[in-house]
Amino acid sequence: MLDKIVLSGKAHEELGERLAQAMGVEYGEVEITTFPNNESRIRILSNVEEKEVIIVQPTINDPDVHIVQLALITNAARHAKAKSITAVIPWFGYSPQDKVFRYGEPLSAEVMIKMLEAVGIDQFYLVDIHSKDLLDLFSKQVHHLSALPIFIDYFKQHQITNPDEWRVVAVDKGGQERAQNFADKLGLDVVFFDKKRDLSTGIVTFKSLKGDVKGKKVIAFDDYVSTGGTLIQSAEQLKAMGAIEYIFCVTHIVVQSTLDKLETSQVDKVITTNSIDIPNFEKYEKIEFIDISQFLAQEISK
Ligand code: R5P
């Protein structure tokens, strides 16, 4: 694999290193500092000439800085004569802003895509984006992966002996297909929540549930947790309706301060991935992190 090299910005160096290891390729060195005026200063220290360069950078935890780093590393690799550039962006910053929701707003996801395509990224790998509408905004090749098989494997290995004891909940309309898919893979029934979010305050309320959860163990599978409103409110509702256990699977947790709120919520367990760098993740008792580097390596090597 001498023709491939993995690089990363500062967003998630550990994932970059793990991916390189899983792919059996070199993990290259990138020097990232700032000028006195706070502009990013990038230099690739490894040789990338004629190599397929894979840049790992979830554009989150200071997304604006991390998007610029990704753009600058791409441009640097181009100037250093890389053969091709693949960007692995497990969480694509601004991806939920994939529509003009209200008059006067930008189509922010489109701005990020155009910028990254313009600097020379040839293909993108994204994981569990909020809505497939985002994919239509790309001109370059984009591979949309889902962490679903990772969670399915988890339940196949760990928990489910009697399927009738379990239900899968779709926490909102947008997640119905995702929940159905999840349930089909495990042979479980689905119940459906009617969720409303106030666009100005962001506050989530659950209206009604189609289906019965009394005495059942319930699993949710969502793309991301932000404020935690969806997770926390759904946990309260389900427990009030008689659910005996609630396990929330989610690919990305995009706001770190939410993790403390999840610990004190009525959810029994949160299973997530290391798509985003979460410092000190061991301290969270209810949250289990699954490494996605092997999965990413397999997909990228296909
Ligand atoms: C919504 O459609 C998404 O799939 C998530 O359920 C949601 O946006 C998570 O946000 P929060 O944690 O703020 O409820």
Short mmCIF file of C-alpha atoms and ligand atoms in Angstrom, two decimals:
data_model
loop_
_atom_site.label_atom_id
_atom_site.label_comp_id
_atom_site.label_asym_id
_atom_site.label_seq_id
_atom_site.Cartn_x
_atom_site.Cartn_y
_atom_site.Cartn_z
CA MET A 1 0.00 0.00 0.00
CA LEU A 2 2.87 2.36 -0.76
CA ASP A 3 0.65 4.36 -3.07
CA LYS A 4 -1.77 5.44 -0.32
CA ILE A 5 -1.28 7.71 2.67
CA VAL A 6 -3.67 8.89 5.40
CA LEU A 7 -3.44 12.43 6.74
CA SER A 8 -5.62 14.27 9.20
CA GLY A 9 -6.26 17.75 10.48
CA LYS A 10 -6.71 18.49 14.17
CA ALA A 11 -10.38 17.45 14.33
CA HIS A 12 -9.75 13.77 15.08
CA GLU A 13 -6.14 12.65 14.76
CA GLU A 14 -6.80 9.42 16.64
CA LEU A 15 -9.36 8.33 14.04
CA GLY A 16 -6.88 9.18 11.26
CA GLU A 17 -4.22 7.02 12.91
CA ARG A 18 -6.64 4.16 13.51
CA LEU A 19 -7.84 4.29 9.90
CA ALA A 20 -4.29 4.19 8.56
CA GLN A 21 -3.56 1.21 10.80
CA ALA A 22 -6.76 -0.58 9.76
CA MET A 23 -5.92 0.01 6.07
CA GLY A 24 -2.27 -0.95 6.57
CA VAL A 25 -1.02 2.32 5.08
CA GLU A 26 1.27 5.11 6.25
CA TYR A 27 -0.13 7.75 8.58
CA GLY A 28 1.51 10.95 7.35
CA GLU A 29 2.58 13.98 9.31
CA VAL A 30 0.91 17.36 8.96
CA GLU A 31 2.20 20.36 10.85
CA ILE A 32 -0.67 22.62 11.90
CA THR A 33 0.04 25.86 13.68
CA THR A 34 -1.35 29.38 13.55
CA PHE A 35 0.19 32.66 12.49
CA PRO A 36 0.19 35.43 15.12
CA ASN A 37 -2.99 36.81 13.54
CA ASN A 38 -4.69 33.43 14.09
CA GLU A 39 -4.72 32.27 10.46
CA SER A 40 -4.10 28.52 10.08
CA ARG A 41 -0.64 27.53 8.87
CA ILE A 42 -0.37 24.08 7.33
CA ARG A 43 2.55 22.01 6.09
CA ILE A 44 2.50 18.36 5.00
CA LEU A 45 5.78 16.87 6.22
CA SER A 46 5.39 13.45 4.56
CA ASN A 47 5.90 12.70 0.89
CA VAL A 48 2.55 12.57 -0.92
CA GLU A 49 3.82 12.80 -4.50
CA GLU A 50 1.88 10.46 -6.82
CA LYS A 51 0.02 9.01 -3.82
CA GLU A 52 -3.66 8.57 -3.16
CA VAL A 53 -4.13 10.90 -0.22
CA ILE A 54 -6.92 10.14 2.26
CA ILE A 55 -7.68 13.02 4.61
CA VAL A 56 -9.68 12.28 7.77
CA GLN A 57 -11.44 15.28 9.24
CA PRO A 58 -14.90 15.31 10.82
CA THR A 59 -15.73 19.01 10.51
CA ILE A 60 -17.00 19.51 14.06
CA ASN A 61 -15.77 20.79 17.45
CA ASP A 62 -14.85 24.20 16.03
CA PRO A 63 -16.28 23.37 12.59
CA ASP A 64 -15.22 26.56 10.82
CA VAL A 65 -11.56 26.06 11.75
CA HIS A 66 -11.68 22.39 10.84
CA ILE A 67 -13.26 23.03 7.43
CA VAL A 68 -10.53 25.54 6.64
CA GLN A 69 -7.83 23.06 7.80
CA LEU A 70 -9.30 20.42 5.50
CA ALA A 71 -9.34 22.84 2.57
CA LEU A 72 -5.74 23.91 3.21
CA ILE A 73 -4.44 20.32 3.60
CA THR A 74 -6.17 19.45 0.32
CA ASN A 75 -4.59 22.39 -1.45
CA ALA A 76 -1.20 21.59 0.06
CA ALA A 77 -1.47 17.98 -1.14
CA ARG A 78 -2.39 19.19 -4.63
CA HIS A 79 0.67 21.46 -4.74
CA ALA A 80 2.78 18.55 -3.46
CA LYS A 81 1.61 16.52 -6.50
CA ALA A 82 -0.76 14.05 -4.85
CA LYS A 83 -2.37 11.68 -7.34
CA SER A 84 -5.87 11.99 -5.85
CA ILE A 85 -7.58 13.29 -2.74
CA THR A 86 -10.24 11.43 -0.78
CA ALA A 87 -11.85 13.21 2.15
CA VAL A 88 -13.25 11.07 4.97
CA ILE A 89 -15.64 13.38 6.81
CA PRO A 90 -17.64 11.12 9.15
CA TRP A 91 -19.62 14.12 10.40
CA PHE A 92 -19.97 16.71 7.63
CA GLY A 93 -20.17 20.14 9.26
CA TYR A 94 -23.26 22.18 8.25
CA SER A 95 -24.94 19.05 6.85
CA PRO A 96 -28.24 19.59 8.73
CA GLN A 97 -28.47 22.98 6.97
CA ASP A 98 -29.27 21.27 3.69
CA LYS A 99 -32.30 23.46 2.88
CA VAL A 100 -33.23 27.12 3.04
CA PHE A 101 -35.66 26.61 5.91
CA ARG A 102 -36.70 30.26 6.26
CA TYR A 103 -36.53 33.28 3.97
CA GLY A 104 -33.15 35.01 4.21
CA GLU A 105 -31.12 31.97 5.25
CA PRO A 106 -28.18 30.59 3.24
CA LEU A 107 -28.01 27.03 1.93
CA SER A 108 -25.04 26.52 4.21
CA ALA A 109 -24.30 22.88 3.36
CA GLU A 110 -24.01 23.85 -0.32
CA VAL A 111 -21.43 26.53 0.54
CA MET A 112 -19.24 23.99 2.38
CA ILE A 113 -19.53 21.44 -0.44
CA LYS A 114 -18.69 23.94 -3.17
CA MET A 115 -15.70 25.19 -1.22
CA LEU A 116 -14.28 21.70 -0.59
CA GLU A 117 -14.87 20.59 -4.17
CA ALA A 118 -13.22 23.75 -5.48
CA VAL A 119 -9.99 23.11 -3.58
CA GLY A 120 -9.60 19.71 -5.24
CA ILE A 121 -11.24 16.89 -3.25
CA ASP A 122 -12.01 14.10 -5.73
CA GLN A 123 -14.30 11.98 -3.60
CA PHE A 124 -15.99 12.13 -0.23
CA TYR A 125 -16.93 9.53 2.40
CA LEU A 126 -19.68 10.63 4.80
CA VAL A 127 -21.43 8.66 7.53
CA ASP A 128 -25.15 8.84 8.38
CA ILE A 129 -26.02 12.27 7.08
CA HIS A 130 -29.20 13.89 8.31
CA SER A 131 -31.05 13.80 4.99
CA LYS A 132 -30.21 12.37 1.60
CA ASP A 133 -31.03 15.80 0.09
CA LEU A 134 -27.45 16.72 0.96
CA LEU A 135 -26.13 14.24 -1.61
CA ASP A 136 -27.79 16.16 -4.46
CA LEU A 137 -25.62 19.17 -3.65
CA PHE A 138 -22.37 17.35 -4.52
CA SER A 139 -20.88 17.36 -8.03
CA LYS A 140 -18.00 15.05 -7.11
CA GLN A 141 -18.36 11.40 -6.12
CA VAL A 142 -19.78 10.95 -2.64
CA HIS A 143 -20.07 7.67 -0.72
CA HIS A 144 -22.73 7.78 1.95
CA LEU A 145 -22.06 5.12 4.58
CA SER A 146 -24.29 4.09 7.44
CA ALA A 147 -23.11 2.84 10.82
CA LEU A 148 -26.25 0.68 10.93
CA PRO A 149 -24.32 -2.64 10.47
CA ILE A 150 -22.14 -1.74 13.46
CA PHE A 151 -25.18 -1.35 15.73
CA ILE A 152 -26.91 -4.42 14.31
CA ASP A 153 -23.80 -6.52 15.03
CA TYR A 154 -23.80 -5.16 18.57
CA PHE A 155 -27.36 -6.33 19.22
CA LYS A 156 -26.80 -9.67 17.48
CA GLN A 157 -23.87 -10.33 19.78
CA HIS A 158 -25.19 -8.88 23.02
CA GLN A 159 -28.79 -8.61 23.88
CA ILE A 160 -31.74 -9.93 21.97
CA THR A 161 -32.96 -13.41 22.87
CA ASN A 162 -36.74 -12.94 22.70
CA PRO A 163 -37.71 -10.47 19.89
CA ASP A 164 -41.20 -9.99 21.33
CA GLU A 165 -39.68 -8.27 24.38
CA TRP A 166 -38.25 -5.55 22.13
CA ARG A 167 -39.49 -2.66 20.00
CA VAL A 168 -37.65 -0.19 17.76
CA VAL A 169 -38.86 3.40 18.01
CA ALA A 170 -38.76 5.93 15.17
CA VAL A 171 -38.20 9.15 17.09
CA ASP A 172 -39.37 11.38 14.25
CA LYS A 173 -40.78 11.31 10.74
CA GLY A 174 -37.36 11.73 9.12
CA GLY A 175 -36.10 8.68 11.00
CA GLN A 176 -38.91 6.27 10.04
CA GLU A 177 -37.06 4.59 7.19
CA ARG A 178 -33.93 4.31 9.34
CA ALA A 179 -35.88 2.74 12.21
CA GLN A 180 -37.73 0.34 9.92
CA ASN A 181 -34.47 -0.78 8.36
CA PHE A 182 -32.95 -1.32 11.79
CA ALA A 183 -35.99 -3.29 12.99
CA ASP A 184 -36.12 -5.44 9.84
CA LYS A 185 -32.50 -6.48 10.31
CA LEU A 186 -33.24 -7.70 13.85
CA GLY A 187 -36.76 -9.00 13.17
CA LEU A 188 -38.40 -6.49 15.55
CA ASP A 189 -41.58 -4.38 15.39
CA VAL A 190 -41.48 -0.58 15.10
CA VAL A 191 -43.41 2.07 17.01
CA PHE A 192 -43.65 5.64 15.71
CA PHE A 193 -43.40 8.93 17.56
CA ASP A 194 -44.84 12.21 16.32
CA LYS A 195 -42.11 14.77 17.15
CA LYS A 196 -42.35 18.53 16.73
CA ARG A 197 -39.46 20.99 16.97
CA ASP A 198 -39.93 24.73 17.33
CA LEU A 199 -37.62 26.22 14.68
CA SER A 200 -36.91 29.37 16.71
CA THR A 201 -36.29 27.84 20.14
CA GLY A 202 -35.15 24.37 19.02
CA ILE A 203 -37.38 22.84 21.74
CA VAL A 204 -38.61 19.34 21.00
CA THR A 205 -42.02 17.96 22.02
CA PHE A 206 -43.48 14.53 21.46
CA LYS A 207 -47.18 14.39 20.66
CA SER A 208 -48.32 10.80 20.29
CA LEU A 209 -46.95 7.30 19.85
CA LYS A 210 -48.29 4.82 17.31
CA GLY A 211 -47.78 1.43 18.95
CA ASP A 212 -47.42 0.06 22.47
CA VAL A 213 -44.24 -0.08 24.55
CA LYS A 214 -45.66 -1.21 27.91
CA GLY A 215 -43.33 -3.79 29.43
CA LYS A 216 -41.03 -3.63 26.37
CA LYS A 217 -37.36 -2.86 25.88
CA VAL A 218 -37.03 -0.13 23.29
CA ILE A 219 -34.19 0.74 20.90
CA ALA A 220 -33.82 3.97 18.90
CA PHE A 221 -31.37 4.55 16.05
CA ASP A 222 -30.77 8.20 15.19
CA ASP A 223 -28.20 9.96 13.03
CA TYR A 224 -27.09 12.51 15.60
CA VAL A 225 -27.63 13.95 19.05
CA SER A 226 -27.23 17.70 19.36
CA THR A 227 -28.99 19.37 22.32
CA GLY A 228 -30.15 15.96 23.50
CA GLY A 229 -33.80 17.12 23.34
CA THR A 230 -34.90 14.22 21.14
CA LEU A 231 -33.17 11.61 23.27
CA ILE A 232 -34.11 13.02 26.68
CA GLN A 233 -37.75 13.76 25.84
CA SER A 234 -38.30 10.42 24.10
CA ALA A 235 -36.79 8.63 27.12
CA GLU A 236 -39.18 10.41 29.49
CA GLN A 237 -42.19 9.67 27.31
CA LEU A 238 -41.34 6.02 26.74
CA LYS A 239 -40.68 5.38 30.42
CA ALA A 240 -43.96 7.12 31.31
CA MET A 241 -45.68 4.81 28.82
CA GLY A 242 -44.29 1.75 30.60
CA ALA A 243 -41.12 0.90 28.63
CA ILE A 244 -38.79 -1.05 30.93
CA GLU A 245 -35.53 -0.24 29.12
CA TYR A 246 -34.45 2.33 26.54
CA ILE A 247 -31.27 2.02 24.51
CA PHE A 248 -30.43 4.88 22.16
CA CYS A 249 -28.07 4.14 19.26
CA VAL A 250 -26.69 7.20 17.55
CA THR A 251 -23.90 7.59 15.05
CA HIS A 252 -22.73 11.09 16.05
CA ILE A 253 -22.91 13.12 19.26
CA VAL A 254 -22.20 16.62 17.97
CA VAL A 255 -22.39 18.75 21.12
CA GLN A 256 -20.01 17.64 23.83
CA SER A 257 -21.75 19.40 26.71
CA THR A 258 -24.83 17.28 25.99
CA LEU A 259 -23.00 14.17 27.20
CA ASP A 260 -23.44 15.17 30.86
CA LYS A 261 -27.17 15.68 30.30
CA LEU A 262 -27.48 12.20 28.81
CA GLU A 263 -25.91 10.68 31.92
CA THR A 264 -28.70 12.04 34.11
CA SER A 265 -31.54 11.35 31.64
CA GLN A 266 -33.92 8.41 31.81
CA VAL A 267 -32.19 6.60 28.95
CA ASP A 268 -30.54 3.36 30.14
CA LYS A 269 -27.76 3.25 27.60
CA VAL A 270 -26.43 5.28 24.68
CA ILE A 271 -24.38 3.46 22.08
CA THR A 272 -22.43 5.70 19.73
CA THR A 273 -19.33 5.71 17.53
CA ASN A 274 -16.02 7.54 17.60
CA SER A 275 -16.93 9.43 14.39
CA ILE A 276 -16.22 12.60 16.39
CA ASP A 277 -13.40 13.14 18.85
CA ILE A 278 -14.78 13.01 22.40
CA PRO A 279 -12.09 13.66 25.02
CA ASN A 280 -12.33 11.60 28.24
CA PHE A 281 -15.11 9.45 26.82
CA GLU A 282 -14.36 6.75 29.43
CA LYS A 283 -15.88 8.88 32.18
CA TYR A 284 -19.43 8.56 30.81
CA GLU A 285 -21.07 5.56 32.44
CA LYS A 286 -24.18 5.29 30.28
CA ILE A 287 -22.39 5.87 26.99
CA GLU A 288 -20.62 3.13 25.06
CA PHE A 289 -18.34 4.08 22.18
CA ILE A 290 -17.74 1.74 19.24
CA ASP A 291 -14.69 2.26 17.03
CA ILE A 292 -15.63 2.78 13.35
CA SER A 293 -12.11 2.73 11.88
CA GLN A 294 -12.26 -0.94 10.74
CA PHE A 295 -15.64 -0.33 9.14
CA LEU A 296 -14.35 2.81 7.36
CA ALA A 297 -11.23 0.93 6.20
CA GLN A 298 -13.33 -1.87 4.71
CA GLU A 299 -15.61 0.58 2.89
CA ILE A 300 -12.76 2.71 1.54
CA SER A 301 -10.84 -0.37 0.37
CA LYS A 302 -13.83 -1.77 -1.62
C1 R5P B 1 -33.56 15.10 13.61
O1 R5P B 1 -34.23 14.98 12.62
C2 R5P B 1 -32.28 14.37 13.85
O2 R5P B 1 -32.31 13.10 13.29
C3 R5P B 1 -32.01 14.27 15.35
O3 R5P B 1 -33.04 13.49 15.93
C4 R5P B 1 -32.06 15.59 16.05
O4 R5P B 1 -31.85 16.66 15.26
C5 R5P B 1 -31.18 15.59 17.26
O5 R5P B 1 -31.16 16.87 17.82
P1 R5P B 1 -31.39 17.11 19.37
O6 R5P B 1 -30.41 16.24 20.10
O7 R5P B 1 -31.12 18.57 19.52
O8 R5P B 1 -32.81 16.76 19.66
#
